[in-house]
Coordinates of C-alpha atoms and ligand atoms in Angstrom, one line a residue:
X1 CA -78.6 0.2 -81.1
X2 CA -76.0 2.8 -80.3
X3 CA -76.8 6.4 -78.7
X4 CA -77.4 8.9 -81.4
X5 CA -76.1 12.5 -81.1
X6 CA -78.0 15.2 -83.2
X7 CA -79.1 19.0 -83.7
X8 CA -82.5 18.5 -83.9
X9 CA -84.9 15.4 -83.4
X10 CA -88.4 15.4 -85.0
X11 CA -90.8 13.1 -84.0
X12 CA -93.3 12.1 -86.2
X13 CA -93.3 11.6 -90.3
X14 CA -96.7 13.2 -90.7
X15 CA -96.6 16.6 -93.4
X16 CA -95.3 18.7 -89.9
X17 CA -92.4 16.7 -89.5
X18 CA -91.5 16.2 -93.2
X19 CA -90.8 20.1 -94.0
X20 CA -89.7 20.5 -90.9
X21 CA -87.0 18.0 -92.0
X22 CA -86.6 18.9 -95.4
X23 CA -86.3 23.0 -94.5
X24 CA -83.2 21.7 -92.2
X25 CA -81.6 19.0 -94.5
X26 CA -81.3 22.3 -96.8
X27 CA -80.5 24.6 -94.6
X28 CA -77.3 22.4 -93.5
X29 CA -79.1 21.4 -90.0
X30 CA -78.5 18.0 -88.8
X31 CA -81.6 16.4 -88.1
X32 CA -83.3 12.4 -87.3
X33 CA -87.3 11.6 -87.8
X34 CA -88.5 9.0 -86.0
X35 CA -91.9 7.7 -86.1
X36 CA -93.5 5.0 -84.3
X37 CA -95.8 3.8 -87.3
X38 CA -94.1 2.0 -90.2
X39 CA -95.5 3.9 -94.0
X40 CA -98.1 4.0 -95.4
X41 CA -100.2 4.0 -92.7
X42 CA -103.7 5.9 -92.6
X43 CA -104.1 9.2 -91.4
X44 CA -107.4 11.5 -91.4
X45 CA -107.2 14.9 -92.6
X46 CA -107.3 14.3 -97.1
X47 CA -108.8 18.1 -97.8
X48 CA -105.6 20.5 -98.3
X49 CA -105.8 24.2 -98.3
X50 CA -103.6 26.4 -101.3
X51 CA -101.2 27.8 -98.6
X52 CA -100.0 24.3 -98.0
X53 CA -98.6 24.3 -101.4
X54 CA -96.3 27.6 -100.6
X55 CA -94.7 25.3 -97.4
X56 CA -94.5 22.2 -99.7
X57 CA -92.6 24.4 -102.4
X58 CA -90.8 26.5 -99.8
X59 CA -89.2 23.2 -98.7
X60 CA -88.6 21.4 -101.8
X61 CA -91.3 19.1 -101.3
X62 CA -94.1 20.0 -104.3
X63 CA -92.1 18.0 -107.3
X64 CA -92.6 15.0 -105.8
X65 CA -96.6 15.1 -104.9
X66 CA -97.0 16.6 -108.2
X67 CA -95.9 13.4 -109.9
X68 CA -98.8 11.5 -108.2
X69 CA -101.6 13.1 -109.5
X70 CA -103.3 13.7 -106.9
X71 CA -107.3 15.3 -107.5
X72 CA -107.5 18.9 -108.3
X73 CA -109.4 21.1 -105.0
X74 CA -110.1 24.2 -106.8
X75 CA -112.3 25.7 -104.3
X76 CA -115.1 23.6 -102.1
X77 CA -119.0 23.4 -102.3
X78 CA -121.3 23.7 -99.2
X79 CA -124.3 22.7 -99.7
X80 CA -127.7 23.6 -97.3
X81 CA -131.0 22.6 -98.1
X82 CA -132.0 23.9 -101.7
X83 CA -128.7 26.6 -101.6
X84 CA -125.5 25.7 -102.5
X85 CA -122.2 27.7 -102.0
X86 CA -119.4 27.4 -104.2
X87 CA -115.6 28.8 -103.3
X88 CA -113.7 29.0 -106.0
X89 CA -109.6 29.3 -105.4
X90 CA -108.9 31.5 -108.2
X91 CA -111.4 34.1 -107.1
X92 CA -109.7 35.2 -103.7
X93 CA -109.0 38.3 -101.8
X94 CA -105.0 37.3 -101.2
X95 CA -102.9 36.4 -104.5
X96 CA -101.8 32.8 -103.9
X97 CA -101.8 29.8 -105.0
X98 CA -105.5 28.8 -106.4
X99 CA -105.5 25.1 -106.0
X100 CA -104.8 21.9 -104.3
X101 CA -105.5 18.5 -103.6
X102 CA -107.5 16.0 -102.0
X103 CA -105.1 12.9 -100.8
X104 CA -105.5 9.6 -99.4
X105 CA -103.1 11.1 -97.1
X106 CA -101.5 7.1 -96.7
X107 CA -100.2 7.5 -100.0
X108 CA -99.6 11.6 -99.8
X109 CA -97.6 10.6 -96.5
X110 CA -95.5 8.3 -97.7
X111 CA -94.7 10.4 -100.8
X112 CA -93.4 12.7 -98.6
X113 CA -91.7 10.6 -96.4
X114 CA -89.8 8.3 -99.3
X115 CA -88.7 12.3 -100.5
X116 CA -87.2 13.1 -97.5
X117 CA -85.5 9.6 -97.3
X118 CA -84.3 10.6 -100.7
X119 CA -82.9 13.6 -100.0
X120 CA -80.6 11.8 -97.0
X121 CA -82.8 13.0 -94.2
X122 CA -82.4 10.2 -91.4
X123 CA -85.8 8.5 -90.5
X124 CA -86.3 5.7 -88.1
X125 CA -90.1 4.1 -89.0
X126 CA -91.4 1.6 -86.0
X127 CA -89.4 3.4 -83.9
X128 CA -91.7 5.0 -80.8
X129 CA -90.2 7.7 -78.3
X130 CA -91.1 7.0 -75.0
X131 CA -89.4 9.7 -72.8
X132 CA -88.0 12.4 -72.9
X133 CA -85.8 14.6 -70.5
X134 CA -84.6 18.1 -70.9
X135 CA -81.2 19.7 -69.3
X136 CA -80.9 23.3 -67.8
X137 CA -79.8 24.2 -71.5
X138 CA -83.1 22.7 -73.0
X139 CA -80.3 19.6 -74.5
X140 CA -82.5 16.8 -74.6
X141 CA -82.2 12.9 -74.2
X142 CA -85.4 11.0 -75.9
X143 CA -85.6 7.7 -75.5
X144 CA -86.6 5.4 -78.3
X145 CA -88.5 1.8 -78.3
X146 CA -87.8 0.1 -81.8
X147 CA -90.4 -2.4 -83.0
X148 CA -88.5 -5.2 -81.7
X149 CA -88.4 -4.0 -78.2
X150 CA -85.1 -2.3 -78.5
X151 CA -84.0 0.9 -76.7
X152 CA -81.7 3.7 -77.3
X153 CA -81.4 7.3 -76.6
X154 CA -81.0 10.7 -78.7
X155 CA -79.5 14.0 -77.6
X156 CA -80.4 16.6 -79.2
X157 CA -80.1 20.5 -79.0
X158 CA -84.0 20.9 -80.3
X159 CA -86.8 18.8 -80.6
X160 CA -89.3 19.8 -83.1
X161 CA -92.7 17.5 -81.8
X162 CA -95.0 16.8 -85.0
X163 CA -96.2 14.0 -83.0
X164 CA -100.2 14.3 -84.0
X165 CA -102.9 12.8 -82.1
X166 CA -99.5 10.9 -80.4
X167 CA -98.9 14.3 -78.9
X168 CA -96.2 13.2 -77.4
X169 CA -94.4 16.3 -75.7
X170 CA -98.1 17.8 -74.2
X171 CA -98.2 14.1 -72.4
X172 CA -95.2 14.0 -71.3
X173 CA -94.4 17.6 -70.1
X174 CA -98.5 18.1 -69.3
X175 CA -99.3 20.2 -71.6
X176 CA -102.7 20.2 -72.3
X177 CA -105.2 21.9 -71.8
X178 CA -109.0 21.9 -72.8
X179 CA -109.9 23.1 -75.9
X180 CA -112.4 26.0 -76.4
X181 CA -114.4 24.9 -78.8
X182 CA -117.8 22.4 -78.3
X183 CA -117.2 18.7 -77.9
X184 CA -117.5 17.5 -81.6
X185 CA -117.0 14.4 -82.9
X186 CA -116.7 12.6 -86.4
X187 CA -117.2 9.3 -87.9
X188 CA -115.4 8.3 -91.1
X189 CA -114.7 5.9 -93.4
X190 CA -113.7 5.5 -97.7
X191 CA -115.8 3.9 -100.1
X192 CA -114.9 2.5 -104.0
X193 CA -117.3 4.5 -106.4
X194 CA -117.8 2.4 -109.0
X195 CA -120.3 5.1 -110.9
X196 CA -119.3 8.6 -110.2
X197 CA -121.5 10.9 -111.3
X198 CA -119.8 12.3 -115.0
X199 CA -117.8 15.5 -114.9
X200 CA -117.1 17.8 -111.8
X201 CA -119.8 16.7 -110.3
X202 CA -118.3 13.4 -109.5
X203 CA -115.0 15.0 -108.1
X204 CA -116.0 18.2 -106.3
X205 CA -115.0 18.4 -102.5
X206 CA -118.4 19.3 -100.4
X207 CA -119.7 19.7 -97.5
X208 CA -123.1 19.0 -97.1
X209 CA -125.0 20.6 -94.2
X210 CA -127.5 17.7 -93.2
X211 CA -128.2 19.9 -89.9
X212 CA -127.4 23.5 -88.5
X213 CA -124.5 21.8 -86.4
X214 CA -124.3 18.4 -88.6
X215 CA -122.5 17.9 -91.8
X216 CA -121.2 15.0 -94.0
X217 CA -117.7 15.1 -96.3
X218 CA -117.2 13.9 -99.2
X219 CA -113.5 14.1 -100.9
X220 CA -113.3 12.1 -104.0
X221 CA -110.1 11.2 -104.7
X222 CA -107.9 10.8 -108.3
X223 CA -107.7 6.5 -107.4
X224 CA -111.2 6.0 -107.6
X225 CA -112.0 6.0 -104.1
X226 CA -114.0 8.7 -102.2
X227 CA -113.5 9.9 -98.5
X228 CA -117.3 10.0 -96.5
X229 CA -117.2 11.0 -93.1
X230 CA -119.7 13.1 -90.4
X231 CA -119.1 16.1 -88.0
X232 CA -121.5 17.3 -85.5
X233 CA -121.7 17.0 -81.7
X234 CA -120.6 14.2 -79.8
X235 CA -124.3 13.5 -78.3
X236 CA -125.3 13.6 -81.6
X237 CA -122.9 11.2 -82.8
X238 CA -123.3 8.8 -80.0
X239 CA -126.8 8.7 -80.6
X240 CA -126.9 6.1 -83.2
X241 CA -126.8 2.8 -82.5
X242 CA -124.6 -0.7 -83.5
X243 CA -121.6 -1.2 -84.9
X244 CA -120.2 2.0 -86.5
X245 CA -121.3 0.6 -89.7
X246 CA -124.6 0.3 -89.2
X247 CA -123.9 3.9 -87.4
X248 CA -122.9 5.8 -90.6
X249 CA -125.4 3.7 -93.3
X250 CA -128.4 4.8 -90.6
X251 CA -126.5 8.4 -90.8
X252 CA -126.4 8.9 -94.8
X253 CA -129.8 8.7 -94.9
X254 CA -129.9 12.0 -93.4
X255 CA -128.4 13.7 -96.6
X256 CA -130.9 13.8 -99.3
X257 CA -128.1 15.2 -101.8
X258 CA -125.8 12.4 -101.6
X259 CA -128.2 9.1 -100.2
X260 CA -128.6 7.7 -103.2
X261 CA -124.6 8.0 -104.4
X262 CA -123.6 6.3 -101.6
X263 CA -126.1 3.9 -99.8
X264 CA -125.3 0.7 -101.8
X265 CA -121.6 0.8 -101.6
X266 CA -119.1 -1.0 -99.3
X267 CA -117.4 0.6 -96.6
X268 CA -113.5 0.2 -97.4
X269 CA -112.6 -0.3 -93.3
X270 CA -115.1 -0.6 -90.8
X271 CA -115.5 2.8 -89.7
X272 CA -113.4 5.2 -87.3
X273 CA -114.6 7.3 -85.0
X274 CA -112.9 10.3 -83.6
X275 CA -114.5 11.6 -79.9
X276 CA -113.8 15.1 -79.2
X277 CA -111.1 15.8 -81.6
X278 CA -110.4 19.5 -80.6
X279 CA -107.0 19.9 -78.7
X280 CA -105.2 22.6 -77.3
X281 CA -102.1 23.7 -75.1
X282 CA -100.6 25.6 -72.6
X283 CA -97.7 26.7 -74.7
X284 CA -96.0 25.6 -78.2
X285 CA -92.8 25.9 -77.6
X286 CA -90.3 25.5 -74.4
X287 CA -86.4 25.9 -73.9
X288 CA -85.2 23.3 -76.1
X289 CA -88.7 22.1 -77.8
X290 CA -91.4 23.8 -80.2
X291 CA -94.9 21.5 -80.6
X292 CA -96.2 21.8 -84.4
X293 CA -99.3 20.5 -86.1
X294 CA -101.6 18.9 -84.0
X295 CA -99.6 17.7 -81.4
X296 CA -99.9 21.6 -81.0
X297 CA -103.9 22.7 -81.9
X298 CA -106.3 21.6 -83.6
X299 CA -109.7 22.8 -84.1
X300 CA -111.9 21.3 -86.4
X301 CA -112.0 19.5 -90.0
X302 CA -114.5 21.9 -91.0
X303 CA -112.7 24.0 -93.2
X304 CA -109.5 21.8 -93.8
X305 CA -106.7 23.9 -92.1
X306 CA -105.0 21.2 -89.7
X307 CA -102.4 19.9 -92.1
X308 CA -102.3 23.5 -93.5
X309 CA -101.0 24.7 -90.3
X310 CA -99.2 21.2 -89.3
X311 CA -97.0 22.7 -92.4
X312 CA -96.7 26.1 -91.6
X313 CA -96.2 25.6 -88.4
X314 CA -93.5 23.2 -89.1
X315 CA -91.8 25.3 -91.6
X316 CA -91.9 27.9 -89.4
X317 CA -90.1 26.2 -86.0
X318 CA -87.2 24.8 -88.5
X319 CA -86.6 28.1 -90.0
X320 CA -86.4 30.0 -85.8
X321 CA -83.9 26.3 -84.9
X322 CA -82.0 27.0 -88.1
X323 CA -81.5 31.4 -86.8
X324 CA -80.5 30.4 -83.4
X325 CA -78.3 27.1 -84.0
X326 CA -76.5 29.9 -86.5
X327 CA -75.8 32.1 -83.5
X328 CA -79.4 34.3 -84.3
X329 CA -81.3 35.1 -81.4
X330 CA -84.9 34.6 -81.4
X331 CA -87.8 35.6 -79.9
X332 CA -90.1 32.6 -79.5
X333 CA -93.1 34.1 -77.8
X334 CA -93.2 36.7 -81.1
X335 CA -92.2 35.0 -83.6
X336 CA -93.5 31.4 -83.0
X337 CA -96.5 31.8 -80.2
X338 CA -97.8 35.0 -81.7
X339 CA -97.4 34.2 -85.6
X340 CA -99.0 30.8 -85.0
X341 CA -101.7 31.8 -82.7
X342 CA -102.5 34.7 -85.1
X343 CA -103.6 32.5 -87.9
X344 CA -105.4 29.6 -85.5
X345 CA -107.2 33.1 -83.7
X346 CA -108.9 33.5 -87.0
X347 CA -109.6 29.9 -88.0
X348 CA -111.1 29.5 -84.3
X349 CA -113.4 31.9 -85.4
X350 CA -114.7 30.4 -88.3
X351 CA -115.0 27.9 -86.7
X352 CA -116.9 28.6 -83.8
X353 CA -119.2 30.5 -86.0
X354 CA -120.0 28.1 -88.0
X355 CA -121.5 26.1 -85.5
X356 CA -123.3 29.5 -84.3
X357 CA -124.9 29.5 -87.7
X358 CA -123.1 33.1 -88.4
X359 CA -121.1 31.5 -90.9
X360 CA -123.7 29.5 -92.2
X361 CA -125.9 32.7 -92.6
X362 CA -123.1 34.5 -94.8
X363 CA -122.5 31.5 -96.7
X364 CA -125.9 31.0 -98.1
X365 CA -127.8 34.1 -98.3
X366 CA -128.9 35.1 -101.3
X367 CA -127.8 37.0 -103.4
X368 CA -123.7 37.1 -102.8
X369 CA -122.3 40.1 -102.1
X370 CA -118.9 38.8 -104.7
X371 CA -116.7 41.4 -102.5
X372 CA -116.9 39.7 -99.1
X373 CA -117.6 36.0 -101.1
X374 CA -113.5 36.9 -102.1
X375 CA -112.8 38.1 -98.3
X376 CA -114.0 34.9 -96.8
X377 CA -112.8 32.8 -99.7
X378 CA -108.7 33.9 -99.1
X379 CA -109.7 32.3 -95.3
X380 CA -110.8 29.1 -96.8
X381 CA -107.6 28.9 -98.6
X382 CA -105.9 29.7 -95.9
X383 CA -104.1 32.9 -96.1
X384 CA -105.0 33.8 -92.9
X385 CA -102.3 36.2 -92.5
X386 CA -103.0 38.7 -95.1
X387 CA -104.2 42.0 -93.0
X388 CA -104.9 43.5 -95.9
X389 CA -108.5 41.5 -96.0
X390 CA -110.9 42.5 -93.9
X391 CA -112.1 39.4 -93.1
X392 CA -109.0 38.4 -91.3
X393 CA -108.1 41.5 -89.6
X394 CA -111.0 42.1 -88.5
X395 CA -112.2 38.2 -87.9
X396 CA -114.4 38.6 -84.9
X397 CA -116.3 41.5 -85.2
X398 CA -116.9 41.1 -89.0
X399 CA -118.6 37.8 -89.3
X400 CA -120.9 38.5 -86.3
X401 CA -121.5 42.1 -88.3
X402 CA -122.2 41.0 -91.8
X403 CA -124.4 38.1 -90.0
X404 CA -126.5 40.7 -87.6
X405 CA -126.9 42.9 -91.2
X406 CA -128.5 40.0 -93.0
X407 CA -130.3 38.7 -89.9
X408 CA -132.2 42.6 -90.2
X409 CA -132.3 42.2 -94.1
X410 CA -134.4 39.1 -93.0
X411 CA -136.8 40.7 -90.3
X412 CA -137.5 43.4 -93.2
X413 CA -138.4 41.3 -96.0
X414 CA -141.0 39.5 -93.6
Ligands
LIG501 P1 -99.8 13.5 -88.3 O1 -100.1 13.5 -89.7 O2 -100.9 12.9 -87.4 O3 -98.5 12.7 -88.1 C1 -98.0 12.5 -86.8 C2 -97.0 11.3 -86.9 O4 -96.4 11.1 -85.6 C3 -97.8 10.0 -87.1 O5 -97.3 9.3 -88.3 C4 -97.5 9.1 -85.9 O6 -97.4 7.8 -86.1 C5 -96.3 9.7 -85.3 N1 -96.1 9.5 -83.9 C6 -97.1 9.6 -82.9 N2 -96.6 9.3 -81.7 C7 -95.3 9.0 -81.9 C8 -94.3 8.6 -81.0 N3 -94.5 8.5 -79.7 N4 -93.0 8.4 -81.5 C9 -92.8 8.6 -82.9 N5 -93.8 8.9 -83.7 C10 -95.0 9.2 -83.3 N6 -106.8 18.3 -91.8 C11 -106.9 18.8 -93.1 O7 -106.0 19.6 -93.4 N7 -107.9 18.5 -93.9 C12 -109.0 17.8 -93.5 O8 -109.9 17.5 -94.3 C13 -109.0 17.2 -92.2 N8 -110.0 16.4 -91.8 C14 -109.9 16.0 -90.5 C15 -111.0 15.2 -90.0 C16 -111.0 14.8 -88.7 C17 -112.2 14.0 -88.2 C18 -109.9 15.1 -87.9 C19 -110.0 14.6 -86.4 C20 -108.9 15.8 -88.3 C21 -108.9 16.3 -89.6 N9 -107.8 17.0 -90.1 C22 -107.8 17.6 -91.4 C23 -106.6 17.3 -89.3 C24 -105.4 16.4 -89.7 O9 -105.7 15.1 -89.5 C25 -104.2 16.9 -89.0 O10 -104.2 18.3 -88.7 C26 -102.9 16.5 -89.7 O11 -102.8 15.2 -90.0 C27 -101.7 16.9 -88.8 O12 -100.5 16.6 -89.4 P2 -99.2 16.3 -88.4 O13 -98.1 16.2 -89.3 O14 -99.2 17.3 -87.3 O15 -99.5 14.9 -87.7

């Protein structure tokens, strides 16, 4: 193949890479995607937040994925012993958009991918970057295996790197760096559902709380098929024994909500399992190179933000390429680092205090207060920008506050 001269390479097909693509191809910003894996091919990651649907509209991207029907997530239902919680999208702090999906993200990748094809972006698939070397200017030259053992090289003025797990930039340029967060792991896998329960009850997204640091997802999906997957430390995790089969039918029997639902029917693929699935890195962007999605951070599935931020995060490093390839200047560290980091600061949060049990504590005492149900609800959605809610300007102190209140509300009662 022939050398290939371009303004900006993406690597990786993934949501990331798609709007990055798309926000270019209509902002007149010549671009190539190349991705190692040939579409569809499974990906993890099938519970979307409602601020993905700004990015996906933002870029032109929403027509498409509307056509495919994908199920309504309207809000999401944790469930803990006898108490269940129930967000519901519409009733949110932050105006926004008060729904999404849950995907078999093969077929919601490959939606987005054929659109992007469509629209005359270029995209290599089976073709794998190898290397990658930068100039003094940050001009790169990547170098590119094709399936059939091929080589050839791309220069390019930027690089956006939606790589994923390939995380291809942080291995090359040694960027990592260890996440903060406990070592958690997850074992997955989908299942056909012959019998679904009737009604909502058979399509509702939850997450069932089997122990204070263990839960199990399960993300029905519009084709019939249902998502079923556990969280919880890696110990834990690596506890059972067998084949990872026998590993997550020994594990269901740990939820008494959804046993029954699910012991008799067939794993679709022989379970995956993800060790230690938290990543982080030194910086997200370099002269010549921004890192989006997870080949950037990610936390935890818990509450569903990676491919909400794999698409903001994406949108966002096309739109700061597109200012300064038009003469703009930018300022990376502000408008990059710190915009990004602000929203992962308050999903990291959430996160880590829901494995405190702080979280936990808010989300099932009882009764509600509705005020601070809306607060934390605009989080889950992800509009984790919105200063105007407490609960994300004020993301540390709060949920350790409200948790400490009801902790004394406790002592009281007893
Ligand atoms: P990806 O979707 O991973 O795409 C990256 C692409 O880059 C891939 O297609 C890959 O083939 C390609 N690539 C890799 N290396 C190369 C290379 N060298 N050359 C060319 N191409 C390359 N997120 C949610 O929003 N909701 C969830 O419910 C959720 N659940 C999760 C559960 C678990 C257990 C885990 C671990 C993660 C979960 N996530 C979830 C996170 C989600 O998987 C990711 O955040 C999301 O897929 C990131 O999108 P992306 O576009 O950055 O990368």
């Amino acid at each position: 193949m022939n050398d290939i001269a371009v303004d900006v390479l993406i690597i990786g097909a993934g949501p990331s890479g798609c709007v990055a693509s798309s926000y270019l191809k209509n902002n007149g910003i010549s671009s190539k995607v190349v991705e190692k894996s040939k579409f569809p091919r499974f990906v993890i990651g099938e519970s979307l937040l409602p601020r993905c649907m700004d990015h996906f509209e933002e870029t032109g991207l929403l027509d498409c994925l509307m056509e495919q029907q994908f199920e309504i997530k309207a809000g999401a239902r944790f469930l803990k012993d006898d108490i269940v919680c129930n967000f519901d999208f519409s009733k949110k702090h932050t105006p926004g958009w008060d729904y999404t999906w849950q995907v078999p993200r093969a077929d919601f990748d490959h939606t987005l991918a054929k659109e992007i094809v469509k629209k005359g972006v270029d995209v290599s698939f089976g073709h794998e970057v190898t290397a990658v070397e930068f100039d003094e200017n940050g001009h790169s030259t990547t170098t590119v295996k094709t399936e059939e053992g091929n080589e050839y090289k791309i220069r390019a003025k930027f690089i956006i790197d939606s790589s994923g797990y390939g995380r291809v930039l942080p291995r090359l340029l040694d960027l990592d760096k260890p996440s903060t967060l406990e070592a958690n792991s997850a074992i997955y896998t989908h299942v056909k559902e012959t019998e679904r329960p009737e009604g909502v009850e058979g399509t509702l997204i939850t997450f069932d709380v089997v122990k204070d640091e263990v839960w199990l997802w399960v993300i029905p999906f519009s084709n019939g098929n249902t998502s079923i997957g556990f969280v919880g430390p890696t110990e834990f995790i690596e506890s059972f024994k067998g084949t990872n089969s026998e590993k997550l039918k020994e594990m269901l029997k740990i939820s008494d909500y959804y046993y029954d639902r699910l012991k008799d029917l067939d794993f679709l693929f022989e379970p995956h399992i993800i060790k230690n699935y938290s990543k982080a890195v030194k910086q997200l962007y370099g002269k010549g190179y921004a890192l989006t999605g997870n080949s950037a951070e990610f936390l935890d599935p818990v509450f569903s933000s990676g491919v909400t931020f794999a698409t903001e995060s994406g949108v966002k490093a096309a739109k700061l390429i597109t200012k300064e390839l038009n003469g703009e200047k930018v300022d990376w560290e502000q408008d990059y680092t710190g915009y990004i980091m602000k929203g992962v600061d308050v999903f990291r949060t959430y996160v880590s205090e829901w494995y405190t049990g702080n979280l936990q504590k808010i989300f099932f005492h009882r009764p509600e207060n509705p005020v601070i149900k809306e607060q934390i609800c605009a989080v889950l959605a992800g509009y984790v920008w919105d200063e105007t809610n407490p609960f994300v300007k004020n993301h540390n102190r709060l949920v350790k506050t409200v948790a400490k209140v009801i902790d004394m509300e406790n002592e009281r009662a007893y």
